[in-house]
Short mmCIF file of C-alpha atoms in Angstrom, two decimals:
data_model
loop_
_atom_site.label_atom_id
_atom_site.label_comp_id
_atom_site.label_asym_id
_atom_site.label_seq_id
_atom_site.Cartn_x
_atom_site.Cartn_y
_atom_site.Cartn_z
CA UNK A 1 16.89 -13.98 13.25
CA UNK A 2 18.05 -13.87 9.55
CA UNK A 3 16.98 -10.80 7.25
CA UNK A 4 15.53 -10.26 4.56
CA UNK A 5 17.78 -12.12 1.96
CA UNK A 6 17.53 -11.44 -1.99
CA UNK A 7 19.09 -13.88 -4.70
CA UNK A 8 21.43 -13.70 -6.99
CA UNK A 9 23.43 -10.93 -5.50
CA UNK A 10 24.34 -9.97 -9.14
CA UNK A 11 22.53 -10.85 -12.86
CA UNK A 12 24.17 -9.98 -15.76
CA UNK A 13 22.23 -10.92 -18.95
CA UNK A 14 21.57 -10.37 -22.52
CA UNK A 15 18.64 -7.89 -24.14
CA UNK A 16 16.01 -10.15 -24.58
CA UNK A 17 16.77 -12.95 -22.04
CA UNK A 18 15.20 -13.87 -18.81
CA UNK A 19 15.50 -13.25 -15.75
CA UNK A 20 14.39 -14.45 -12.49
CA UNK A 21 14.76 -12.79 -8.77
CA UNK A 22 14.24 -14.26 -5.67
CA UNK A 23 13.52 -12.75 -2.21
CA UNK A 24 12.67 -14.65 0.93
CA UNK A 25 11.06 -12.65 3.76
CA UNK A 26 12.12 -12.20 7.69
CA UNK A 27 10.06 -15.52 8.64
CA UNK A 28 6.93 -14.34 9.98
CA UNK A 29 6.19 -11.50 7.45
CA UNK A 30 3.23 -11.36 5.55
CA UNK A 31 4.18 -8.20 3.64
CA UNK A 32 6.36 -8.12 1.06
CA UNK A 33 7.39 -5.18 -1.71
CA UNK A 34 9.32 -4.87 -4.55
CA UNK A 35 11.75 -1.74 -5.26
CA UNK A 36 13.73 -0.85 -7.96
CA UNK A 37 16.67 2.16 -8.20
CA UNK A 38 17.26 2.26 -11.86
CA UNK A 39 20.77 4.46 -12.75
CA UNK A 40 20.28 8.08 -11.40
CA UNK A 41 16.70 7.65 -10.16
CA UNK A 42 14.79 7.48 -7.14
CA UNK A 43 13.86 4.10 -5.50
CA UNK A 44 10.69 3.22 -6.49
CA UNK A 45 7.85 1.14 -5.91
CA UNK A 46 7.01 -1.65 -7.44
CA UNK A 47 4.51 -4.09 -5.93
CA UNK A 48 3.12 -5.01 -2.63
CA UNK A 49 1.95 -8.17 -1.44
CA UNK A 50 -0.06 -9.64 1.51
CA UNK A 51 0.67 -13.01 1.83
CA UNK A 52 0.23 -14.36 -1.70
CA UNK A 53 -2.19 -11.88 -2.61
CA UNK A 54 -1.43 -8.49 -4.49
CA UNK A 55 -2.39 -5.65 -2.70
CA UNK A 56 -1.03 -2.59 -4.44
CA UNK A 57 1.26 -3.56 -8.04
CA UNK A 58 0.74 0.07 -8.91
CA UNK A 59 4.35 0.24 -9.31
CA UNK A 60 4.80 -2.50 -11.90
CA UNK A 61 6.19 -0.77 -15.15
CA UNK A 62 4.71 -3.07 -17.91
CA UNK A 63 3.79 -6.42 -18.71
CA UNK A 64 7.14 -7.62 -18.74
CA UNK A 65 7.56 -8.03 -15.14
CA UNK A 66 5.95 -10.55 -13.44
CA UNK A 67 6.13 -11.03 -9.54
CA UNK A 68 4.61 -14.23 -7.71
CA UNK A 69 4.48 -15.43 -4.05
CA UNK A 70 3.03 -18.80 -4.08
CA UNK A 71 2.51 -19.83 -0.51
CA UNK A 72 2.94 -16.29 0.81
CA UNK A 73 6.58 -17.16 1.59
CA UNK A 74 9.17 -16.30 -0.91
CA UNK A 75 8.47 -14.26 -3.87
CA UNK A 76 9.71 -14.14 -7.36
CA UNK A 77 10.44 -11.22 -9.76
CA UNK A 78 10.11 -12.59 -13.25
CA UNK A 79 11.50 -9.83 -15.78
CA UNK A 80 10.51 -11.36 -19.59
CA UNK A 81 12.12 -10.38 -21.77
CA UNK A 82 14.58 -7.63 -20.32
CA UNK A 83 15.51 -4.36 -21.97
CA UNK A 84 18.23 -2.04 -21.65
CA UNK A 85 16.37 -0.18 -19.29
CA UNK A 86 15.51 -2.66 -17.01
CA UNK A 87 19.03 -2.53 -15.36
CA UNK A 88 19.44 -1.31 -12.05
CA UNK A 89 19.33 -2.66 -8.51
CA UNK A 90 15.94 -4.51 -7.58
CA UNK A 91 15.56 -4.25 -3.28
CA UNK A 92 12.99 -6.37 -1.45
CA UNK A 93 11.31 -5.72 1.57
CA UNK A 94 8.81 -7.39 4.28
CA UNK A 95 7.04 -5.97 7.33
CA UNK A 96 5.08 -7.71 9.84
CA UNK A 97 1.08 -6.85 9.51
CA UNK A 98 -0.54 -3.92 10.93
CA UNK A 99 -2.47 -5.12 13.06
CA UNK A 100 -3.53 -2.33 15.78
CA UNK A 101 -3.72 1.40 14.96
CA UNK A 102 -0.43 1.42 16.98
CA UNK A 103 1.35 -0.58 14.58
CA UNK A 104 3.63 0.81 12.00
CA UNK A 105 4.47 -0.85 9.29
CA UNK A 106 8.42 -0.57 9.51
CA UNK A 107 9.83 -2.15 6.31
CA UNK A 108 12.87 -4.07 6.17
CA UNK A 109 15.31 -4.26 3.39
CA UNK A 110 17.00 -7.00 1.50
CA UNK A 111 20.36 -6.01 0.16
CA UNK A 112 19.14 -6.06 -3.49
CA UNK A 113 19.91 -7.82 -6.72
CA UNK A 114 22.15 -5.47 -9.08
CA UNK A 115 20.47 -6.24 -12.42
CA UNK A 116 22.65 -5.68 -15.83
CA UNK A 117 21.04 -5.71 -19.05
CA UNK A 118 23.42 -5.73 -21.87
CA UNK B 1 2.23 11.12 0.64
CA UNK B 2 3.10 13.85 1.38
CA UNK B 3 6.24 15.27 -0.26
CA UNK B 4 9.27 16.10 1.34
CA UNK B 5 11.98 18.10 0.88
CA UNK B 6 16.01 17.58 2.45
CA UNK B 7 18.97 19.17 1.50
CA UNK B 8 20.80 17.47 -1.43
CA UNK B 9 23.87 16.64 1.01
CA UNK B 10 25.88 17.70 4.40
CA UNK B 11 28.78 16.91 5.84
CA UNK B 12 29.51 16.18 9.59
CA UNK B 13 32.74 15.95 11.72
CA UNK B 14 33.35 12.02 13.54
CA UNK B 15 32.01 12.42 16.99
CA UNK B 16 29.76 15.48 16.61
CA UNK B 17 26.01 15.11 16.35
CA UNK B 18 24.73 15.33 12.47
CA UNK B 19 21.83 17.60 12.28
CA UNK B 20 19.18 16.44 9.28
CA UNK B 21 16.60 18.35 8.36
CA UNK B 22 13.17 17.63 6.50
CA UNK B 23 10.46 20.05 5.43
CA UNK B 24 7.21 17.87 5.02
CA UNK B 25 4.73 21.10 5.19
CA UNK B 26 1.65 19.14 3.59
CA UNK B 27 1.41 16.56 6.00
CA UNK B 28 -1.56 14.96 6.55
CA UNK B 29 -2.78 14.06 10.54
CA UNK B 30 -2.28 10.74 10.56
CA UNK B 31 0.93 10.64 8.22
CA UNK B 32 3.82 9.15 10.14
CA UNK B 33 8.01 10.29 9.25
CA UNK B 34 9.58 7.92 8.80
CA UNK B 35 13.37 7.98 8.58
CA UNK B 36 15.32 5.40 6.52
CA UNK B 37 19.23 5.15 4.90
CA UNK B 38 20.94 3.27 2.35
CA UNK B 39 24.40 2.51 3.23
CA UNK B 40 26.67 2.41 -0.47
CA UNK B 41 25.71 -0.74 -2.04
CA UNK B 42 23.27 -1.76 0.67
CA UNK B 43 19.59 -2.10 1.04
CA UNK B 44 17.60 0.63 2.92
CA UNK B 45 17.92 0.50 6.75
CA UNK B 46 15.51 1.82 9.08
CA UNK B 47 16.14 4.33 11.74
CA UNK B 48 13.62 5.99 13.10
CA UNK B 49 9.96 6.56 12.79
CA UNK B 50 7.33 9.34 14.46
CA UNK B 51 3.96 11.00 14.40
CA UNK B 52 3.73 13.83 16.84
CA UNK B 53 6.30 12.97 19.74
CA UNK B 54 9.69 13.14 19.74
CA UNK B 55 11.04 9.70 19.59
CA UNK B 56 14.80 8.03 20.22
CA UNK B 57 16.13 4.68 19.86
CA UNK B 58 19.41 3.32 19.66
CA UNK B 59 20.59 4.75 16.27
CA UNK B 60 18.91 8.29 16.50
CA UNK B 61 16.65 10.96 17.49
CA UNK B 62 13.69 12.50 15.90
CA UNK B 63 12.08 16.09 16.53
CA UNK B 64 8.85 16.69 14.92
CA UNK B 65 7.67 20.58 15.48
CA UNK B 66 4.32 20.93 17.06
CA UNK B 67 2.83 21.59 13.56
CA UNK B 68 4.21 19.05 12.48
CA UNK B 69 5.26 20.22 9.10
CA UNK B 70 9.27 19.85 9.63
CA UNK B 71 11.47 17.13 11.27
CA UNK B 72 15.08 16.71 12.51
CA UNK B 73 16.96 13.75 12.51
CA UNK B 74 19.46 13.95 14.77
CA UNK B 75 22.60 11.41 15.18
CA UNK B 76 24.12 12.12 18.56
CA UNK B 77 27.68 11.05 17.78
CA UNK B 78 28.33 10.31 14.26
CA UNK B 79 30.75 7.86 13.13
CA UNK B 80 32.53 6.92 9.74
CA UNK B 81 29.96 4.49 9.27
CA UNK B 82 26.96 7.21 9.48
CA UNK B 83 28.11 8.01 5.93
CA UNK B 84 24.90 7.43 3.74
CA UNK B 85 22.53 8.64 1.86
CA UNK B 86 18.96 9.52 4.68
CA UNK B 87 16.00 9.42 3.43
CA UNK B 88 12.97 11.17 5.20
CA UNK B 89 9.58 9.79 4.67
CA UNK B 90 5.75 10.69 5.14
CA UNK B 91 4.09 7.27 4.95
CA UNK B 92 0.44 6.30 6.09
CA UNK B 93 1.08 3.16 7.86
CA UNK B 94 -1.51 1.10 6.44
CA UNK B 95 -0.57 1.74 2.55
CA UNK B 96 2.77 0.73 3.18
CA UNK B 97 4.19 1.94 0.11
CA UNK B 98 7.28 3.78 0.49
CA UNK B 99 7.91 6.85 -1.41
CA UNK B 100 11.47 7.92 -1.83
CA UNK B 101 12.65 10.90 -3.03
CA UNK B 102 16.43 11.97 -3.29
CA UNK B 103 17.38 12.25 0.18
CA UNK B 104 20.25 13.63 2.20
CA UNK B 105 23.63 12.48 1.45
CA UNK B 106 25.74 12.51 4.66
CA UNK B 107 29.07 12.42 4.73
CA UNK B 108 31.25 12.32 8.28
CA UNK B 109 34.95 12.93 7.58
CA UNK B 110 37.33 12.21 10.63
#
């Protein structure tokens, strides 16, 4: 069964440009999240979604970065228009839904996009 | 979430067990650890997760204490490719946000 799988592997853009990520789920999945690791930080949260629907997007620095997941398959990370600070490595994750008190909700990783804003 | 707290890094000899400790003292009842590790240039992996038992898998052990307020992750026979950076995590399951903090950085030298 494939992973989670994250594209482009590597961005490299100019202040002010666009940029799009992609992340397609373990098939099956109805959660997805968005990370981020900017330089010398902690991982952090960005957004959680349940199928297409946004459950938590507490995470979400500003209104500059949009995430969609039309279908509740892939998503999309939308970053308009990127700053300096906005570089870093972006990580996706899905989990299968909780659905008895049993359950955990183990997350599993995509190898990340390494974002460079110059 | 809770917080917790690891040591900022430890080394381990190939072959011998690696030892990781986590102090997570304001745990809640119904907070899980969970136990995860980023590989250099890798996403995060999960290991291991637990609320009150003991649990082992394939990768690793985990020992909660009976109050539950510290945890030890314990690789039975570390290899090269143990070298990481472990992260040790009080989650509840349904919010499924994942808080990380700095983590453990393990290195195993032959």
């Amino acid at each position: 069964e494939a992973g989670v799988t994250q594209f482009p592997s590597h961005s490299v853009i100019e202040k002010g440009q666009t940029v799009t990520l992609r992340c397609d789920p373990i098939s099956g999945h109805d959660n997805l999240y968005w990370y981020r690791r900017v330089m010398g930080k902690e991982i952090k949260f960005l957004l959680h979604f349940v199928k297409e629907s946004k459950q938590d997007e507490s995470g979400m620095p500003n209104n500059r970065f949009l995430a969609e997941r039309t279908g509740g398959t892939y998503s999309t990370l939308k970053v308009q228009p990127a700053e300096l600070e906005d570089s870093g490595v972006y990580f996706c994750a899905s989990s299968q839904v909780v659905l008895t008190e049993a359950s955990t909700d183990t997350q599993y990783f995509g190898p990340g996009t390494r974002l460079t804003v110059l | 979430d809770a917080k917790t707290t690891q040591p900022p890094s430890m080394d381990c000899a190939e072959g011998r067990a690696a030892n990781l400790p986590c102090n997570h003292s304001t745990i809640s009842g119904n907070e899980y650890v969970y136990w995860y590790r980023q590989i250099h240039s890798q996403g995060p992996q999960y290991i291991i997760h637990g609320l009150k038992n003991n649990e082992t898998n394939e990768m690793a052990s985990l020992i909660i204490t009976e109050d539950r307020k510290s945890s030890t992750l314990i690789l039975p026979h570390a290899t090269l490719r143990d070298t990481a950076v472990y992260y040790c995590i009080a989650s509840y399951t349904s919010y499924g946000k994942l808080t990380f903090g700095q983590g453990t950085i393990l290195t195993v030298h032959p």
